[in-house]
Amino acid sequence: MMTSAAANIGVVGLAVMGSNLARNLASREGNRVAVHNRTYARTENLLREHPEAGFIAAESIDDFAASLARPRTAIIMVQAGAGTDAVIDQLAERFEPGDIIVDGGNANFQDTIAREKRIAPTGIHFVGVGISGGEEGALRGPSIMPGGSEESYRTLGPILASIAAVASGEPCVTHVGTNGAGHFVKMIHNGIEYADMQLIGEAYDLLRTVGNMRPESVADVFAEWNEGPLESYLVEITADILRHVDPATGQPFVDVVLDQAGSKGTGVWTVQNALDLGVPVGGIAEAVFARAVSGKAEQRAAVRRLVASRPEVQKPAATFVDDVAAALYASKIIAYAQGFDAITAGARKYDWDVHKDQIAKIWRGGCIIRARFLDRITEAYTENPGITTLLEAPYFARAVADGEAAWRRVVATAALSGVPVPGFSSALSYYDSLAAERLPAALVQGQRDFFGAHTYRRVDRDGTFHTLWGGDRTEVES
Ligand code: 6PG
């Protein structure tokens, strides 16, 4: 059946994320949504379950293309990878110059850059869009991070704004930058998400182990924290999860779940790219590694068997719960500082005009890392877009300094008690590295020069030097 060109937007790929996004689009005034899925049965299901959406269903990709008004705009919501390329090619064959193909999946931004390059000669716009908020966000309002050309954003912007989450009256969407910028920033969002989750996990572990608290009491603590500066979606759902009782056993849910965390790759990409960009993102890396360690069941069992006794758990300080809150907040600030550093470096390398204040703004609603303190990040970058690190902004400098003593107490208590806190401790070491008067990097330079004549610079003179270590140890300028 040929359909008339009546839809202003189309969605290809109707698994949960795709259907929810299509329903969200359909629910906003001014949108008429065409839908297409490789297997038509899924499209029929969606139509049956949601007649209110008034979808234009297209069984074939030809019908789908024909149902879109010009400039044709289609959002691909298929699992990132080869499937995406297949759909892009199908659409590109049917679309015309000026039409817009959007990839709304969790694509690797390098793939997005390559795809845009490949499609550009056809005159069709290819736009990679990061979408955060999971299934619920897709349906009710996600945070949206579009890349692609300025021109495509003129058509796409209002459509995306119509479905985005709203924070303080503003839609959580901004044109991040050209080509892969949107997927890059979504990748960093996920890296921060990993760090945030790990830090919350460490706080929970400390409260249970050192604080000797039951999951429901830890839930109360998280619920209380959610009323203050730590207020965030992840803290909120943590309280919920900790209160949940497993119906099968009557045990706390958290105690019946296998303690091995999986991942789909975006955290790994963040760290890989940060390494390439030379940006220290230790907090994010530790979070990725912590999931990897959790999955090393055999190694964990082997070491558990060998270790004769575990350290005695320290008696918690009277201020322990507040101390953990302070450690969590300070470590979280570090994770965000590192994530924003990666954005700065990525924008420089790939020539994107990314406005970090706007990124913090669109993360205030809809996405997984939405949090009260993102307002502070927006303020920091609005006041001074040139700050070298978030830690330089007066609010964050003060917040870290205020929590510093507690943070150190918590890391020390964890180390003495044998509670692993890779996130808290790496964040603290990162802070101490930035704050230190002198770093042992001087010695490392000496070592490099000793075994490899890699040269060094001096504190008291310009130039590059080498010491004749194998000879009379005089210093030569090189
Ligand atoms: C979001 C989430 C979402 C998802 C990721 C991370 O922003 O909506 O980040 O993209 O949860 O796939 O999942 P993993 O933990 O499996 O890597």
Coordinates of C-alpha atoms and ligand atoms in Angstrom, one line a residue:
M1 CA 0.0 0.0 0.0
M2 CA 1.4 3.4 -0.9
T3 CA 1.0 6.0 1.8
S4 CA 0.7 9.8 1.3
A5 CA 3.7 11.9 2.4
A6 CA 2.0 13.0 5.6
A7 CA 4.6 12.3 8.3
N8 CA 7.1 14.9 9.5
I9 CA 9.2 12.3 11.2
G10 CA 9.8 8.5 10.9
V11 CA 11.2 5.9 13.1
V12 CA 13.0 2.7 11.9
G13 CA 13.5 -0.1 14.4
L14 CA 10.7 -0.7 16.8
A15 CA 12.2 -2.6 19.7
V16 CA 11.5 -1.0 23.1
M17 CA 13.6 2.2 22.7
G18 CA 12.4 2.7 19.1
S19 CA 8.7 2.2 19.9
N20 CA 8.9 4.3 23.0
L21 CA 10.5 7.2 21.1
A22 CA 7.9 6.8 18.3
R23 CA 5.1 7.0 20.9
N24 CA 6.7 10.0 22.5
L25 CA 7.0 11.7 19.1
A26 CA 3.4 10.9 18.3
S27 CA 2.2 12.3 21.6
R28 CA 3.5 15.8 20.9
E29 CA 1.5 18.3 19.0
G30 CA 2.5 18.9 15.4
N31 CA 4.1 15.5 14.9
R32 CA 2.8 12.8 12.6
V33 CA 5.0 9.7 12.9
A34 CA 5.8 7.0 10.3
V35 CA 7.1 3.7 11.6
H36 CA 8.9 0.8 10.0
N37 CA 10.4 -2.4 11.3
R38 CA 12.3 -5.2 9.5
T39 CA 9.7 -7.7 10.6
Y40 CA 6.2 -6.2 10.1
A41 CA 4.6 -8.2 12.9
R42 CA 6.3 -5.9 15.4
T43 CA 4.9 -2.8 13.6
E44 CA 1.4 -4.4 13.7
N45 CA 1.8 -5.0 17.4
L46 CA 2.7 -1.4 18.1
L47 CA -0.3 -0.2 16.0
R48 CA -2.6 -2.6 17.9
E49 CA -1.3 -1.6 21.3
H50 CA -1.2 2.1 20.6
P51 CA -4.0 3.2 18.3
E52 CA -4.0 6.6 20.0
A53 CA -0.6 7.4 18.4
G54 CA -2.0 7.6 14.9
F55 CA 1.1 6.0 13.4
I56 CA 1.5 5.7 9.7
A57 CA 2.7 2.1 9.3
A58 CA 5.0 1.2 6.5
E59 CA 5.6 -2.4 5.7
S60 CA 8.4 -1.7 3.1
I61 CA 11.2 0.8 3.3
D62 CA 9.8 2.2 0.0
D63 CA 6.4 3.0 1.6
F64 CA 8.3 4.4 4.6
A65 CA 10.3 6.8 2.5
A66 CA 7.1 7.8 0.6
S67 CA 5.2 8.5 3.8
L68 CA 7.6 11.2 4.9
A69 CA 7.1 14.9 4.0
R70 CA 10.2 16.8 2.8
P71 CA 12.8 17.2 4.0
R72 CA 12.3 13.6 4.9
T73 CA 13.6 12.9 8.4
A74 CA 14.0 9.4 9.8
I75 CA 15.4 8.3 13.1
I76 CA 17.1 4.9 13.1
M77 CA 16.7 3.1 16.5
V78 CA 18.4 -0.3 15.9
Q79 CA 21.1 -1.9 17.9
A80 CA 24.4 -0.1 17.2
G81 CA 26.6 -1.9 14.7
A82 CA 26.2 -3.5 11.2
G83 CA 22.4 -3.3 11.3
T84 CA 22.7 0.5 11.4
D85 CA 24.7 0.6 8.2
A86 CA 22.2 -1.6 6.4
V87 CA 19.3 0.7 7.3
I88 CA 21.4 3.8 6.5
D89 CA 22.0 2.4 3.0
Q90 CA 18.4 1.5 2.5
L91 CA 17.3 5.0 3.4
A92 CA 20.1 6.7 1.5
E93 CA 19.0 4.9 -1.7
R94 CA 15.6 6.4 -1.4
F95 CA 16.2 9.8 0.2
E96 CA 17.2 13.0 -1.7
P97 CA 19.6 15.9 -1.0
G98 CA 18.5 17.8 2.1
D99 CA 16.8 14.8 3.7
I100 CA 18.0 13.7 7.1
I101 CA 19.0 10.3 8.4
V102 CA 19.4 10.2 12.2
D103 CA 21.1 7.5 14.1
G104 CA 19.6 7.5 17.6
G105 CA 21.4 4.4 18.9
N106 CA 24.5 4.2 21.2
A107 CA 26.9 4.3 18.2
N108 CA 30.6 4.8 18.6
F109 CA 31.3 8.4 17.6
Q110 CA 34.1 7.3 15.3
D111 CA 31.6 5.3 13.3
T112 CA 29.3 8.3 13.2
I113 CA 32.1 10.5 11.8
A114 CA 32.8 7.8 9.2
R115 CA 29.1 7.4 8.3
E116 CA 28.6 11.1 7.9
K117 CA 31.6 11.3 5.6
R118 CA 30.3 8.4 3.5
I119 CA 26.8 9.9 3.2
A120 CA 27.9 13.5 2.7
P121 CA 28.5 13.2 -1.1
T122 CA 24.8 12.3 -1.6
G123 CA 23.7 15.7 -0.1
I124 CA 21.7 13.8 2.5
H125 CA 22.4 14.8 6.1
F126 CA 23.6 12.1 8.4
V127 CA 23.1 13.0 12.1
G128 CA 24.3 11.0 15.1
V129 CA 22.2 11.7 18.1
G130 CA 22.9 10.5 21.6
I131 CA 19.8 9.7 23.6
S132 CA 19.9 9.1 27.3
G133 CA 17.2 8.0 29.7
G134 CA 16.6 4.4 29.0
E135 CA 13.2 3.1 28.0
E136 CA 11.3 5.4 30.3
G137 CA 13.2 8.4 29.1
A138 CA 12.5 7.5 25.5
L139 CA 8.8 7.5 26.2
R140 CA 8.4 10.4 28.5
G141 CA 11.4 12.7 27.7
P142 CA 15.0 11.9 27.3
S143 CA 18.1 14.1 27.3
I144 CA 19.1 14.4 23.7
M145 CA 22.6 15.1 22.3
P146 CA 22.5 15.7 18.5
G147 CA 25.6 16.1 16.3
G148 CA 25.5 16.7 12.6
S149 CA 25.3 19.8 10.5
E150 CA 23.8 23.2 11.6
E151 CA 21.4 22.9 8.6
S152 CA 20.0 19.6 9.6
Y153 CA 19.4 21.0 13.1
R154 CA 17.1 23.6 11.8
T155 CA 14.6 20.8 10.9
L156 CA 15.6 18.4 13.6
G157 CA 16.0 20.7 16.5
P158 CA 12.2 21.5 17.0
I159 CA 11.3 17.9 16.5
L160 CA 13.8 16.8 19.2
A161 CA 12.8 19.7 21.5
S162 CA 9.2 18.5 21.3
I163 CA 10.1 15.1 22.9
A164 CA 13.0 16.0 25.2
A165 CA 12.8 16.1 29.0
V166 CA 12.3 19.6 30.4
A167 CA 14.5 21.0 33.1
S168 CA 13.7 24.4 34.6
G169 CA 11.4 25.1 31.7
E170 CA 14.0 24.3 29.0
P171 CA 14.1 21.3 26.7
C172 CA 17.1 19.0 27.4
V173 CA 18.5 19.2 23.9
T174 CA 21.2 21.3 22.3
H175 CA 23.2 21.1 19.0
V176 CA 26.4 19.6 20.5
G177 CA 28.6 20.1 17.4
T178 CA 29.1 18.7 13.9
N179 CA 29.3 15.0 12.8
G180 CA 30.1 12.7 15.8
A181 CA 30.0 15.3 18.5
G182 CA 26.6 14.1 19.8
H183 CA 27.7 10.5 20.1
F184 CA 31.0 11.6 21.7
V185 CA 29.2 13.6 24.4
K186 CA 26.8 10.7 25.0
M187 CA 29.8 8.4 25.4
I188 CA 31.2 10.7 28.0
H189 CA 27.8 10.8 29.7
N190 CA 28.0 7.1 30.0
G191 CA 31.5 7.2 31.3
I192 CA 30.4 9.6 34.0
E193 CA 27.4 7.3 34.6
Y194 CA 29.8 4.3 35.2
A195 CA 31.8 6.4 37.7
D196 CA 28.7 7.7 39.5
M197 CA 27.3 4.2 39.8
Q198 CA 30.6 2.8 41.1
L199 CA 31.0 5.6 43.7
I200 CA 27.4 5.0 44.9
G201 CA 28.3 1.3 45.1
E202 CA 31.3 2.1 47.3
A203 CA 29.3 4.3 49.6
Y204 CA 26.8 1.6 50.0
D205 CA 29.5 -1.0 50.7
L206 CA 31.1 1.2 53.3
L207 CA 27.8 1.8 55.1
R208 CA 27.0 -1.9 55.2
T209 CA 30.5 -3.2 56.1
V210 CA 32.0 -0.5 58.3
G211 CA 28.7 1.2 59.3
N212 CA 27.2 -2.3 59.9
M213 CA 23.8 -1.2 58.5
R214 CA 21.1 -3.3 56.9
P215 CA 20.1 -2.5 53.3
E216 CA 16.8 -0.8 54.4
S217 CA 18.8 1.5 56.7
V218 CA 21.2 2.3 53.9
A219 CA 18.2 3.0 51.7
D220 CA 17.0 5.6 54.3
V221 CA 20.5 7.2 54.2
F222 CA 20.4 7.4 50.4
A223 CA 16.8 8.8 50.5
E224 CA 18.0 11.5 52.9
W225 CA 21.0 12.3 50.7
N226 CA 18.6 12.7 47.9
E227 CA 17.2 15.8 49.6
G228 CA 20.6 17.6 49.6
P229 CA 23.5 18.3 47.2
L230 CA 23.7 14.7 46.2
E231 CA 20.2 14.7 44.8
S232 CA 20.2 12.7 41.6
Y233 CA 18.3 10.0 39.7
L234 CA 21.0 7.4 40.5
V235 CA 20.9 8.2 44.3
E236 CA 17.1 8.1 44.2
I237 CA 16.9 4.7 42.5
T238 CA 19.6 3.3 44.8
A239 CA 17.3 3.9 47.8
D240 CA 14.5 2.2 45.9
I241 CA 16.6 -0.8 44.9
L242 CA 18.0 -1.2 48.5
R243 CA 14.5 -1.3 49.9
H244 CA 13.4 -4.0 47.5
V245 CA 12.8 -7.4 49.0
D246 CA 13.2 -10.5 46.8
P247 CA 9.8 -12.1 46.6
A248 CA 11.2 -15.6 46.2
T249 CA 13.4 -15.7 49.3
G250 CA 12.3 -12.7 51.4
Q251 CA 15.9 -11.6 51.4
P252 CA 17.0 -8.1 50.5
F253 CA 17.1 -8.0 46.7
V254 CA 20.7 -6.7 46.7
D255 CA 21.8 -9.8 48.6
V256 CA 20.4 -12.3 46.0
V257 CA 21.9 -10.6 43.0
L258 CA 25.2 -12.0 41.7
D259 CA 27.9 -9.5 42.4
Q260 CA 29.3 -9.4 38.8
A261 CA 28.5 -6.3 36.8
G262 CA 28.2 -6.4 33.0
S263 CA 28.6 -3.6 30.4
K264 CA 27.8 -2.9 26.8
G265 CA 30.9 -1.0 25.9
T266 CA 30.4 2.8 26.2
G267 CA 32.4 3.0 29.4
V268 CA 35.3 1.2 27.7
W269 CA 35.1 3.5 24.7
T270 CA 35.3 6.5 27.1
V271 CA 38.5 5.3 28.6
Q272 CA 40.0 4.2 25.3
N273 CA 39.4 7.6 23.8
A274 CA 40.5 9.4 26.9
L275 CA 43.8 7.4 26.7
D276 CA 44.2 8.5 23.1
L277 CA 43.4 12.1 24.0
G278 CA 45.8 12.0 26.9
V279 CA 43.1 12.9 29.4
P280 CA 43.4 11.4 32.9
V281 CA 39.9 9.9 33.6
G282 CA 41.0 7.6 36.4
G283 CA 37.6 7.7 38.1
I284 CA 35.8 6.5 35.0
A285 CA 38.6 4.0 34.3
E286 CA 38.4 2.6 37.8
A287 CA 34.6 2.2 37.4
V288 CA 35.1 0.2 34.2
F289 CA 37.8 -1.9 35.8
A290 CA 35.7 -2.5 38.9
R291 CA 33.1 -4.1 36.7
A292 CA 35.8 -6.2 35.1
V293 CA 37.2 -7.3 38.5
S294 CA 33.7 -8.2 39.7
G295 CA 33.4 -10.6 36.7
K296 CA 36.7 -12.4 37.4
A297 CA 35.0 -15.1 39.4
E298 CA 37.8 -17.6 39.3
Q299 CA 40.5 -15.1 40.4
R300 CA 38.3 -13.8 43.1
A301 CA 37.7 -17.4 44.4
A302 CA 41.4 -18.2 44.2
V303 CA 42.5 -15.2 46.2
R304 CA 39.7 -15.6 48.7
R305 CA 40.8 -19.1 49.4
L306 CA 44.4 -18.0 49.9
V307 CA 43.9 -15.0 52.1
A308 CA 44.1 -16.3 55.6
S309 CA 42.3 -13.5 57.4
R310 CA 40.8 -10.3 56.3
P311 CA 41.6 -7.0 58.1
E312 CA 39.5 -6.2 61.1
V313 CA 36.7 -3.8 60.2
Q314 CA 37.4 -0.4 61.8
K315 CA 35.0 1.1 64.3
P316 CA 33.2 3.8 62.4
A317 CA 33.7 7.4 63.5
A318 CA 30.6 9.1 65.0
T319 CA 30.4 11.1 61.8
F320 CA 30.8 8.1 59.5
V321 CA 27.6 8.5 57.5
D322 CA 28.2 12.2 56.9
D323 CA 31.8 11.4 56.1
V324 CA 30.8 8.9 53.4
A325 CA 28.4 11.5 51.9
A326 CA 31.3 14.0 51.8
A327 CA 33.6 11.4 50.2
L328 CA 30.9 10.6 47.6
Y329 CA 30.3 14.2 46.7
A330 CA 33.9 15.0 46.4
S331 CA 34.6 11.9 44.3
K332 CA 31.6 12.6 42.1
I333 CA 32.9 16.2 41.5
I334 CA 36.2 14.6 40.4
A335 CA 34.5 12.2 38.0
Y336 CA 32.6 15.1 36.4
A337 CA 35.7 17.2 36.2
Q338 CA 37.4 14.3 34.4
G339 CA 34.5 13.8 32.0
F340 CA 34.3 17.5 31.1
D341 CA 38.1 17.5 30.5
A342 CA 37.6 14.7 28.0
I343 CA 34.9 16.7 26.3
T344 CA 37.3 19.7 26.1
A345 CA 40.0 17.5 24.6
G346 CA 37.6 15.7 22.2
A347 CA 36.2 19.1 21.0
R348 CA 39.7 20.3 20.3
K349 CA 40.8 17.2 18.5
Y350 CA 37.7 16.9 16.3
D351 CA 37.1 20.6 15.9
W352 CA 33.7 20.8 17.6
D353 CA 32.4 24.0 19.1
V354 CA 31.0 22.4 22.2
H355 CA 29.5 24.6 24.9
K356 CA 30.1 22.8 28.2
D357 CA 27.6 25.0 30.0
Q358 CA 24.9 23.8 27.6
I359 CA 26.0 20.2 28.0
A360 CA 25.6 20.4 31.7
K361 CA 22.2 22.0 31.2
I362 CA 20.8 19.3 28.9
W363 CA 22.0 16.6 31.4
R364 CA 19.8 18.2 34.2
G365 CA 16.7 16.2 33.0
G366 CA 15.9 13.0 31.3
C367 CA 19.3 11.3 31.4
I368 CA 20.7 8.7 33.8
I369 CA 23.2 11.1 35.4
R370 CA 20.6 13.9 36.0
A371 CA 21.5 15.6 39.2
R372 CA 20.9 18.8 41.1
F373 CA 24.6 19.8 41.0
L374 CA 24.6 20.0 37.2
D375 CA 23.2 23.5 37.7
R376 CA 26.5 24.3 39.4
I377 CA 28.5 23.0 36.4
T378 CA 26.4 25.2 34.1
E379 CA 27.1 28.2 36.3
A380 CA 30.8 27.4 36.5
Y381 CA 31.2 27.2 32.7
T382 CA 28.9 30.1 32.0
E383 CA 30.8 32.4 34.4
N384 CA 34.1 31.3 33.0
P385 CA 34.2 29.0 30.0
G386 CA 38.0 29.1 30.1
I387 CA 38.5 27.3 33.4
T388 CA 41.2 24.6 33.1
T389 CA 39.3 22.2 35.3
L390 CA 35.9 22.3 37.1
L391 CA 37.9 22.2 40.4
E392 CA 39.0 25.7 39.6
A393 CA 35.4 27.0 39.8
P394 CA 34.8 28.7 43.2
Y395 CA 31.8 26.5 44.1
F396 CA 33.7 23.2 43.4
A397 CA 36.9 24.3 44.9
R398 CA 35.0 25.1 48.1
A399 CA 32.9 21.9 48.0
V400 CA 36.0 19.7 47.7
A401 CA 37.9 21.6 50.3
D402 CA 34.9 21.4 52.7
G403 CA 34.7 17.6 52.3
E404 CA 38.4 16.9 52.2
A405 CA 39.0 15.8 55.7
A406 CA 36.0 13.5 55.7
W407 CA 37.1 12.1 52.3
R408 CA 40.5 11.2 53.7
R409 CA 39.0 9.6 56.8
V410 CA 36.8 7.5 54.6
V411 CA 39.5 6.3 52.3
A412 CA 41.8 5.5 55.2
T413 CA 39.0 3.6 57.0
A414 CA 38.3 1.7 53.9
A415 CA 41.9 0.7 53.4
L416 CA 42.3 -0.3 57.0
S417 CA 39.1 -2.3 56.9
G418 CA 39.8 -4.0 53.6
V419 CA 36.9 -2.5 51.8
P420 CA 37.7 -1.9 48.1
V421 CA 37.2 1.8 47.2
P422 CA 38.9 2.2 43.8
G423 CA 36.6 5.1 42.9
F424 CA 37.0 7.1 46.1
S425 CA 40.7 6.5 46.4
S426 CA 41.6 7.2 42.8
A427 CA 39.6 10.4 42.9
L428 CA 41.4 11.4 46.1
S429 CA 44.8 10.6 44.5
Y430 CA 43.9 12.6 41.4
Y431 CA 43.0 15.5 43.6
D432 CA 46.3 15.2 45.5
S433 CA 48.2 14.9 42.3
L434 CA 46.7 18.2 41.0
A435 CA 47.3 19.9 44.4
A436 CA 50.8 18.6 45.1
E437 CA 53.7 21.1 45.0
R438 CA 56.0 18.5 43.4
L439 CA 55.2 15.2 41.8
P440 CA 57.5 12.1 41.5
A441 CA 57.3 12.6 37.8
A442 CA 60.7 14.3 38.2
L443 CA 62.1 11.0 39.3
V444 CA 60.4 9.2 36.4
Q445 CA 62.0 11.7 34.0
G446 CA 65.4 10.8 35.6
Q447 CA 64.7 7.1 35.1
R448 CA 63.6 7.7 31.5
D449 CA 66.7 9.6 30.8
F450 CA 68.9 7.0 32.6
F451 CA 67.8 4.0 30.6
G452 CA 66.7 5.6 27.4
A453 CA 68.3 9.0 27.0
H454 CA 64.8 10.4 26.8
T455 CA 65.9 13.8 28.2
Y456 CA 64.3 16.1 30.7
R457 CA 63.7 19.7 31.4
R458 CA 64.9 21.6 34.5
V459 CA 63.1 23.8 36.9
D460 CA 65.8 26.6 36.8
R461 CA 66.6 26.9 33.1
D462 CA 64.9 26.6 29.7
G463 CA 66.0 23.8 27.3
T464 CA 66.2 20.0 27.1
F465 CA 68.9 18.1 28.9
H466 CA 70.5 14.7 29.2
T467 CA 72.9 13.4 31.8
L468 CA 75.7 11.1 30.6
W469 CA 74.7 8.3 33.0
G470 CA 77.0 5.7 31.6
G471 CA 80.0 8.1 31.5
D472 CA 81.1 10.9 33.8
R473 CA 77.6 12.1 34.5
T474 CA 78.0 15.5 33.2
E475 CA 74.9 17.1 31.8
V476 CA 74.6 18.0 28.2
E477 CA 72.0 20.2 26.5
S478 CA 70.3 18.2 23.8
Ligands
6PG1 C1 21.4 6.0 29.0 C2 22.2 4.8 29.4 C3 22.0 3.7 28.4 C4 22.5 2.4 28.9 C5 23.9 2.1 28.5 C6 24.9 1.7 29.5 O1 22.0 7.0 29.0 O2 20.2 5.9 28.8 O3 23.5 5.1 29.5 O4 22.6 4.2 27.2 O5 22.1 2.0 30.1 O6 23.8 1.2 27.5 O7 24.8 0.3 29.7 P1 26.0 -0.6 30.2 O8 26.0 -0.4 31.7 O9 25.4 -2.0 29.8 O10 27.2 -0.4 29.4

